[in-house]
Tab-separated table of C-alpha atoms in Angstrom:
chain	number	residue	atom	x	y	z
J	1	UNK	CA	125.138	161.647	57.813
J	2	UNK	CA	125.427	165.492	57.174
J	3	UNK	CA	128.683	167.113	56.157
J	4	UNK	CA	127.684	170.279	57.401
J	5	UNK	CA	124.978	172.397	58.960
J	6	UNK	CA	123.959	173.891	55.191
J	7	UNK	CA	123.316	170.064	54.261
J	8	UNK	CA	121.154	169.445	57.081
J	9	UNK	CA	119.171	172.586	56.765
J	10	UNK	CA	118.557	171.736	53.346
J	11	UNK	CA	117.363	168.218	54.214
J	12	UNK	CA	114.990	170.056	56.943
J	13	UNK	CA	113.946	172.429	54.367
J	14	UNK	CA	112.694	169.569	51.925
J	15	UNK	CA	110.989	167.522	54.633
J	16	UNK	CA	108.898	170.633	55.506
J	17	UNK	CA	107.449	170.899	51.973
J	18	UNK	CA	103.870	169.510	52.893
J	19	UNK	CA	102.404	169.487	49.313
J	20	UNK	CA	105.106	166.839	48.270
J	21	UNK	CA	104.897	163.562	48.606
J	22	UNK	CA	107.997	160.876	49.869
J	23	UNK	CA	108.922	159.993	46.456
J	24	UNK	CA	108.904	163.736	45.380
J	25	UNK	CA	110.728	164.919	48.437
J	26	UNK	CA	113.590	162.164	47.405
J	27	UNK	CA	113.634	163.504	43.722
J	28	UNK	CA	113.681	167.188	44.615
J	29	UNK	CA	116.487	166.672	47.447
J	30	UNK	CA	118.389	164.500	44.764
J	31	UNK	CA	118.211	167.400	42.487
J	32	UNK	CA	119.562	170.342	44.744
J	33	UNK	CA	123.100	170.743	45.731
J	34	UNK	CA	122.408	173.660	48.087
J	35	UNK	CA	120.327	175.429	50.386
J	36	UNK	CA	120.457	178.552	48.248
J	37	UNK	CA	119.430	176.697	45.319
J	38	UNK	CA	116.182	175.173	46.881
J	39	UNK	CA	115.481	179.111	48.250
J	40	UNK	CA	115.350	180.550	44.789
J	41	UNK	CA	112.896	178.162	43.151
J	42	UNK	CA	109.734	178.894	42.256
J	43	UNK	CA	106.524	176.445	42.663
J	44	UNK	CA	106.687	176.177	38.747
J	45	UNK	CA	110.436	175.230	39.226
J	46	UNK	CA	109.566	172.606	42.019
J	47	UNK	CA	106.626	171.112	39.404
J	48	UNK	CA	109.193	170.855	36.596
J	49	UNK	CA	111.524	168.843	38.791
J	50	UNK	CA	109.158	166.175	40.562
J	51	UNK	CA	106.968	166.058	37.147
J	52	UNK	CA	103.558	167.177	38.740
J	53	UNK	CA	101.432	170.187	38.505
J	54	UNK	CA	100.276	171.798	42.013
J	55	UNK	CA	96.953	173.359	42.468
J	56	UNK	CA	96.394	175.838	44.990
J	57	UNK	CA	100.130	174.904	46.633
J	58	UNK	CA	102.025	177.677	48.440
J	59	UNK	CA	105.818	178.239	48.416
J	60	UNK	CA	108.032	180.838	49.634
J	61	UNK	CA	111.544	179.538	49.565
J	62	UNK	CA	113.020	181.956	51.317
J	63	UNK	CA	110.449	181.777	54.530
J	64	UNK	CA	111.169	177.830	54.063
J	65	UNK	CA	114.570	178.621	54.755
J	66	UNK	CA	114.016	180.747	57.863
J	67	UNK	CA	111.747	178.050	59.288
J	68	UNK	CA	114.315	175.152	58.648
J	69	UNK	CA	116.811	177.228	60.840
J	70	UNK	CA	114.107	177.538	63.397
J	71	UNK	CA	113.674	174.006	63.368
J	72	UNK	CA	117.510	173.374	63.615
J	73	UNK	CA	117.980	175.483	66.546
J	74	UNK	CA	114.760	173.317	68.206
J	75	UNK	CA	116.566	170.198	67.412
J	76	UNK	CA	119.506	171.281	69.444
J	77	UNK	CA	117.661	172.720	72.361
J	78	UNK	CA	115.692	169.457	72.966
J	79	UNK	CA	118.060	166.989	71.770
J	80	UNK	CA	115.989	165.951	68.805
J	81	UNK	CA	117.375	163.676	66.494
J	82	UNK	CA	116.546	163.682	62.505
J	83	UNK	CA	116.285	160.179	60.829
J	84	UNK	CA	116.362	160.205	57.139
J	85	UNK	CA	114.638	157.583	55.086
J	86	UNK	CA	118.000	156.493	53.893
J	87	UNK	CA	119.743	155.635	56.956
J	88	UNK	CA	119.867	152.074	58.356
J	89	UNK	CA	118.269	153.008	61.566
J	90	UNK	CA	115.080	154.050	59.823
J	91	UNK	CA	112.784	151.431	60.980
J	92	UNK	CA	112.581	148.961	58.101
J	93	UNK	CA	108.484	148.139	58.670
J	94	UNK	CA	107.980	152.054	58.229
J	95	UNK	CA	110.061	151.978	54.974
J	96	UNK	CA	107.759	149.068	53.853
J	97	UNK	CA	104.596	151.461	53.061
J	98	UNK	CA	103.524	153.647	49.957
J	99	UNK	CA	103.992	156.834	51.535
J	100	UNK	CA	106.348	156.555	54.595
J	101	UNK	CA	107.720	159.833	56.179
J	102	UNK	CA	110.487	161.426	54.393
J	103	UNK	CA	112.202	161.909	57.944
J	104	UNK	CA	111.520	160.659	61.363
J	105	UNK	CA	112.283	163.368	64.238
J	106	UNK	CA	112.395	161.659	67.830
J	107	UNK	CA	113.645	162.295	71.254
J	108	UNK	CA	115.105	159.110	73.047
J	109	UNK	CA	116.122	156.093	71.830
J	110	UNK	CA	114.432	155.106	68.523
J	111	UNK	CA	116.557	151.591	68.168
J	112	UNK	CA	113.557	150.125	70.346
J	113	UNK	CA	111.798	150.304	66.766
J	114	UNK	CA	114.078	148.139	65.279
J	115	UNK	CA	113.064	145.229	67.678
J	116	UNK	CA	109.973	143.122	68.057
J	117	UNK	CA	106.534	145.755	68.385
J	118	UNK	CA	102.953	145.689	68.700
J	119	UNK	CA	100.823	148.622	67.941
J	120	UNK	CA	98.115	149.400	70.993
J	121	UNK	CA	95.207	151.770	70.511
J	122	UNK	CA	91.737	152.432	71.852
J	123	UNK	CA	89.196	155.317	72.767
J	124	UNK	CA	89.899	158.260	74.711
J	125	UNK	CA	86.368	157.571	76.247
J	126	UNK	CA	87.759	154.027	77.827
J	127	UNK	CA	85.960	151.961	80.391
J	128	UNK	CA	87.593	150.540	83.826
J	129	UNK	CA	87.598	147.426	82.474
J	130	UNK	CA	89.450	148.740	79.240
J	131	UNK	CA	91.823	150.475	81.026
J	132	UNK	CA	92.752	147.391	83.197
J	133	UNK	CA	92.786	145.722	79.968
J	134	UNK	CA	95.127	147.638	78.381
J	135	UNK	CA	97.750	148.116	81.132
J	136	UNK	CA	98.119	144.533	81.785
J	137	UNK	CA	98.408	144.114	77.980
J	138	UNK	CA	101.270	146.607	77.447
J	139	UNK	CA	102.897	145.660	80.657
J	140	UNK	CA	102.998	142.108	79.694
J	141	UNK	CA	104.165	143.058	76.206
J	142	UNK	CA	107.015	144.978	77.431
J	143	UNK	CA	107.787	142.433	79.851
J	144	UNK	CA	108.216	140.016	77.117
J	145	UNK	CA	110.877	142.498	75.256
J	146	UNK	CA	108.291	143.962	73.002
J	147	UNK	CA	108.127	147.734	72.237
J	148	UNK	CA	104.574	148.955	72.631
J	149	UNK	CA	103.785	151.848	69.811
J	150	UNK	CA	100.816	154.119	70.445
J	151	UNK	CA	99.734	157.603	70.115
J	152	UNK	CA	99.854	159.253	73.450
J	153	UNK	CA	96.454	160.311	73.341
J	154	UNK	CA	94.262	160.490	76.747
J	155	UNK	CA	92.581	157.300	77.228
J	156	UNK	CA	93.627	153.908	75.704
J	157	UNK	CA	96.678	155.142	74.462
J	158	UNK	CA	97.959	156.657	77.693
J	159	UNK	CA	97.089	153.802	79.682
J	160	UNK	CA	99.317	151.536	77.093
J	161	UNK	CA	102.364	153.553	77.417
J	162	UNK	CA	101.957	153.429	81.106
J	163	UNK	CA	101.796	149.708	81.613
J	164	UNK	CA	104.999	149.433	79.496
J	165	UNK	CA	106.666	152.007	81.312
J	166	UNK	CA	106.035	150.188	84.703
J	167	UNK	CA	107.502	147.118	82.878
J	168	UNK	CA	110.623	148.808	82.306
J	169	UNK	CA	110.994	150.291	85.613
J	170	UNK	CA	110.670	146.812	86.956
J	171	UNK	CA	113.007	145.383	84.720
J	172	UNK	CA	115.493	148.273	85.634
J	173	UNK	CA	115.271	147.804	89.021
J	174	UNK	CA	115.767	143.971	88.692
J	175	UNK	CA	118.770	144.544	86.430
J	176	UNK	CA	117.395	142.947	83.403
J	177	UNK	CA	116.220	143.944	80.132
J	178	UNK	CA	112.726	144.591	78.910
J	179	UNK	CA	110.545	145.760	75.923
J	180	UNK	CA	110.272	149.853	75.705
J	181	UNK	CA	107.383	152.143	74.547
J	182	UNK	CA	107.309	154.497	71.718
J	183	UNK	CA	104.601	157.635	71.170
J	184	UNK	CA	104.026	158.862	67.757
J	185	UNK	CA	102.812	162.434	68.191
J	186	UNK	CA	100.775	164.584	65.933
J	187	UNK	CA	102.932	167.778	66.381
J	188	UNK	CA	106.612	168.272	66.777
J	189	UNK	CA	108.553	166.209	69.428
J	190	UNK	CA	109.375	169.201	70.853
J	191	UNK	CA	105.968	169.471	72.402
J	192	UNK	CA	103.956	166.617	74.207
J	193	UNK	CA	100.052	166.540	73.105
J	194	UNK	CA	97.925	166.273	75.442
J	195	UNK	CA	100.079	168.521	77.751
J	196	UNK	CA	98.895	166.443	80.788
J	197	UNK	CA	101.139	163.552	79.590
J	198	UNK	CA	104.213	165.602	79.865
J	199	UNK	CA	105.434	163.193	82.905
J	200	UNK	CA	104.171	160.208	80.997
J	201	UNK	CA	106.475	161.460	78.168
J	202	UNK	CA	109.610	162.058	80.224
J	203	UNK	CA	109.129	158.412	81.762
J	204	UNK	CA	108.957	157.062	78.338
J	205	UNK	CA	112.226	158.262	77.390
J	206	UNK	CA	113.525	157.714	80.958
J	207	UNK	CA	113.125	154.098	80.136
J	208	UNK	CA	114.630	153.759	77.104
J	209	UNK	CA	111.608	154.351	74.670
J	210	UNK	CA	111.221	157.294	72.420
J	211	UNK	CA	108.769	160.079	71.465
J	212	UNK	CA	108.839	160.446	67.609
J	213	UNK	CA	106.871	162.285	64.633
J	214	UNK	CA	107.413	163.094	60.973
J	215	UNK	CA	106.455	166.630	61.708
J	216	UNK	CA	109.251	169.203	61.997
J	217	UNK	CA	110.046	170.522	65.520
J	218	UNK	CA	107.710	173.643	66.194
J	219	UNK	CA	104.878	172.085	64.282
J	220	UNK	CA	101.627	172.346	66.228
J	221	UNK	CA	99.016	169.812	66.364
J	222	UNK	CA	95.972	170.032	64.100
J	223	UNK	CA	92.869	167.651	63.951
J	224	UNK	CA	94.073	165.993	60.500
J	225	UNK	CA	97.328	165.744	61.997
J	226	UNK	CA	96.037	163.007	64.483
J	227	UNK	CA	94.659	160.715	61.843
J	228	UNK	CA	97.599	161.067	59.271
J	229	UNK	CA	99.933	160.109	62.423
J	230	UNK	CA	97.869	156.782	62.736
J	231	UNK	CA	99.129	155.366	59.563
J	232	UNK	CA	102.748	155.663	61.168
J	233	UNK	CA	101.251	153.812	64.279
J	234	UNK	CA	99.990	151.001	62.231
J	235	UNK	CA	103.005	150.908	59.802
J	236	UNK	CA	105.505	150.318	62.887
J	237	UNK	CA	104.163	146.997	63.752
J	238	UNK	CA	103.071	143.803	62.332
J	239	UNK	CA	100.261	143.792	64.321
J	240	UNK	CA	97.777	146.091	65.696
J	241	UNK	CA	95.688	145.645	69.072
J	242	UNK	CA	92.394	147.566	69.667
J	243	UNK	CA	91.068	147.513	72.930
J	244	UNK	CA	88.085	149.573	72.968
J	245	UNK	CA	86.862	151.721	70.121
J	246	UNK	CA	83.130	153.056	69.978
J	247	UNK	CA	81.982	154.034	66.171
J	248	UNK	CA	84.031	156.247	64.261
J	249	UNK	CA	86.879	155.931	66.433
J	250	UNK	CA	90.445	157.076	65.615
J	251	UNK	CA	91.568	153.722	66.726
J	252	UNK	CA	89.234	152.124	63.516
J	253	UNK	CA	91.461	154.373	61.398
J	254	UNK	CA	94.393	152.898	62.686
J	255	UNK	CA	92.977	149.268	62.209
J	256	UNK	CA	92.029	150.093	58.575
J	257	UNK	CA	95.800	151.377	57.955
J	258	UNK	CA	97.014	148.226	59.337
J	259	UNK	CA	95.107	146.146	57.068
J	260	UNK	CA	95.863	148.197	54.181
J	261	UNK	CA	99.343	147.422	55.018
J	262	UNK	CA	98.519	143.767	55.170
J	263	UNK	CA	99.369	143.700	58.868
J	264	UNK	CA	97.476	141.585	61.483
J	265	UNK	CA	94.412	143.438	63.512
J	266	UNK	CA	93.120	142.024	66.543
J	267	UNK	CA	90.411	143.058	69.072
J	268	UNK	CA	90.581	142.761	72.831
J	269	UNK	CA	87.642	141.478	74.189
J	270	UNK	CA	86.940	144.349	76.603
J	271	UNK	CA	85.779	146.191	73.447
J	272	UNK	CA	82.664	143.872	73.510
J	273	UNK	CA	82.008	144.200	77.038
J	274	UNK	CA	78.576	145.646	78.265
J	275	UNK	CA	80.336	148.864	79.329
J	276	UNK	CA	82.143	149.234	76.052
J	277	UNK	CA	78.542	148.942	74.182
J	278	UNK	CA	76.943	151.332	76.757
J	279	UNK	CA	79.776	154.270	75.583
J	280	UNK	CA	79.477	153.135	71.874
J	281	UNK	CA	75.650	153.547	72.061
J	282	UNK	CA	76.324	157.252	73.332
J	283	UNK	CA	78.836	157.604	70.480
J	284	UNK	CA	76.467	156.569	68.143
J	285	UNK	CA	73.608	158.867	69.028
J	286	UNK	CA	75.974	161.618	68.650
J	287	UNK	CA	77.014	160.908	65.332
J	288	UNK	CA	73.432	160.270	64.443
J	289	UNK	CA	72.657	163.957	65.437
J	290	UNK	CA	75.795	165.250	63.560
J	291	UNK	CA	74.605	163.132	60.734
J	292	UNK	CA	71.262	164.863	60.575
J	293	UNK	CA	73.092	168.077	60.996
J	294	UNK	CA	75.739	167.470	58.115
J	295	UNK	CA	78.530	167.939	60.585
J	296	UNK	CA	79.950	164.499	59.727
J	297	UNK	CA	79.490	161.985	56.862
J	298	UNK	CA	77.436	158.422	57.234
J	299	UNK	CA	80.641	156.749	56.693
J	300	UNK	CA	81.741	157.405	60.143
J	301	UNK	CA	78.936	155.719	61.907
J	302	UNK	CA	79.329	152.625	59.474
J	303	UNK	CA	83.064	152.266	60.887
J	304	UNK	CA	82.381	149.774	63.790
J	305	UNK	CA	84.158	147.055	65.637
J	306	UNK	CA	81.468	144.623	64.733
J	307	UNK	CA	82.214	145.195	61.046
J	308	UNK	CA	85.935	144.160	61.682
J	309	UNK	CA	84.672	140.974	63.581
J	310	UNK	CA	82.047	139.861	60.728
J	311	UNK	CA	85.142	140.228	58.552
J	312	UNK	CA	86.858	138.054	60.714
J	313	UNK	CA	89.084	140.013	62.941
J	314	UNK	CA	90.491	137.701	65.963
J	315	UNK	CA	89.321	138.409	69.316
J	316	UNK	CA	91.862	137.908	72.432
J	317	UNK	CA	91.671	138.474	76.140
J	318	UNK	CA	94.936	139.259	77.064
J	319	UNK	CA	98.770	139.369	75.931
J	320	UNK	CA	99.441	135.653	76.248
J	321	UNK	CA	96.291	135.012	74.217
J	322	UNK	CA	97.596	137.676	71.692
J	323	UNK	CA	100.625	135.410	71.343
J	324	UNK	CA	99.101	132.243	70.817
J	325	UNK	CA	96.442	133.959	67.997
J	326	UNK	CA	99.364	135.238	66.360
J	327	UNK	CA	101.042	131.572	66.235
J	328	UNK	CA	97.844	130.144	64.773
J	329	UNK	CA	96.982	129.762	61.216
J	330	UNK	CA	95.345	132.502	59.545
J	331	UNK	CA	91.477	132.272	59.976
J	332	UNK	CA	91.806	129.958	62.900
J	333	UNK	CA	90.900	132.242	65.672
J	334	UNK	CA	88.110	133.967	64.172
J	335	UNK	CA	86.039	130.826	63.570
J	336	UNK	CA	86.752	129.392	66.759
J	337	UNK	CA	85.346	132.863	68.590
J	338	UNK	CA	82.261	132.692	66.254
J	339	UNK	CA	81.713	128.873	67.169
J	340	UNK	CA	82.135	129.668	71.018
J	341	UNK	CA	79.679	132.726	70.770
J	342	UNK	CA	76.904	130.591	69.340
J	343	UNK	CA	77.073	128.234	72.143
J	344	UNK	CA	75.992	130.810	74.773
């Protein structure tokens, strides 16, 4: 892909320009023939090339080159691969969205993202029922040859990866194939966030899955990056399954991204259990307090699982039910669910 080290450094440099969109990065790269040409550009020069004026954008070409050189060293040290959007191995579903990652950085085997996938998300404050539900769902999905995509966060995400990893180890012992699991990180993939999931991350790679990120190696996690990476989780699968999610949960951001991409969104029945409702009520009370203090917007408390269900989101009970639901005609599951609820 890269004719020499300078070619790779130029691509890394362009990928690091945070104030440019996917399209603008492509335009900039196509208008440069060397790393030195990028280093001497001013913010005005970049604006002229991509056709957009920037307000408050910070740019230092020399510093960007140094950071790219630092990232290249980390790539080598951690065995990280940079996958450009123009390469055939770049996930096709990810390429479909409006503003996909210009480059995807990964450790492990990213080919698992080219097979059948399902995104599984949920709250960090999971219930015992939710923990059991997500582990068995992910395990059964992987047993069925499906790659489980999630965010490696505490709670539901971690259990999703753990369930898929168990299926992978079982398959390896039996000498057969299985689905894998992929963790999308809110930081460079030379790090693991949260740190307590380092062993789980190692198992993901060992079983043929991958850790992936749109951020250059060395990039730390920040609160806004957690939300930003959720769009990638949603984009990598034709369907997103929400296990449990109290009001304002990041999992519901992922669900909204999935709907925006015209993908399916399904909710596990554990999301509507009594214990999940109790957690949701605690979260709601905290949000109400924060809203009164002006810490968060009112829209956060309005983003609930009930809103999605009233809009017709299907409710499933396990992986087999998920498969049946995806095979049904649109609208059938939500109607049946509502009708059944009215009987009890």
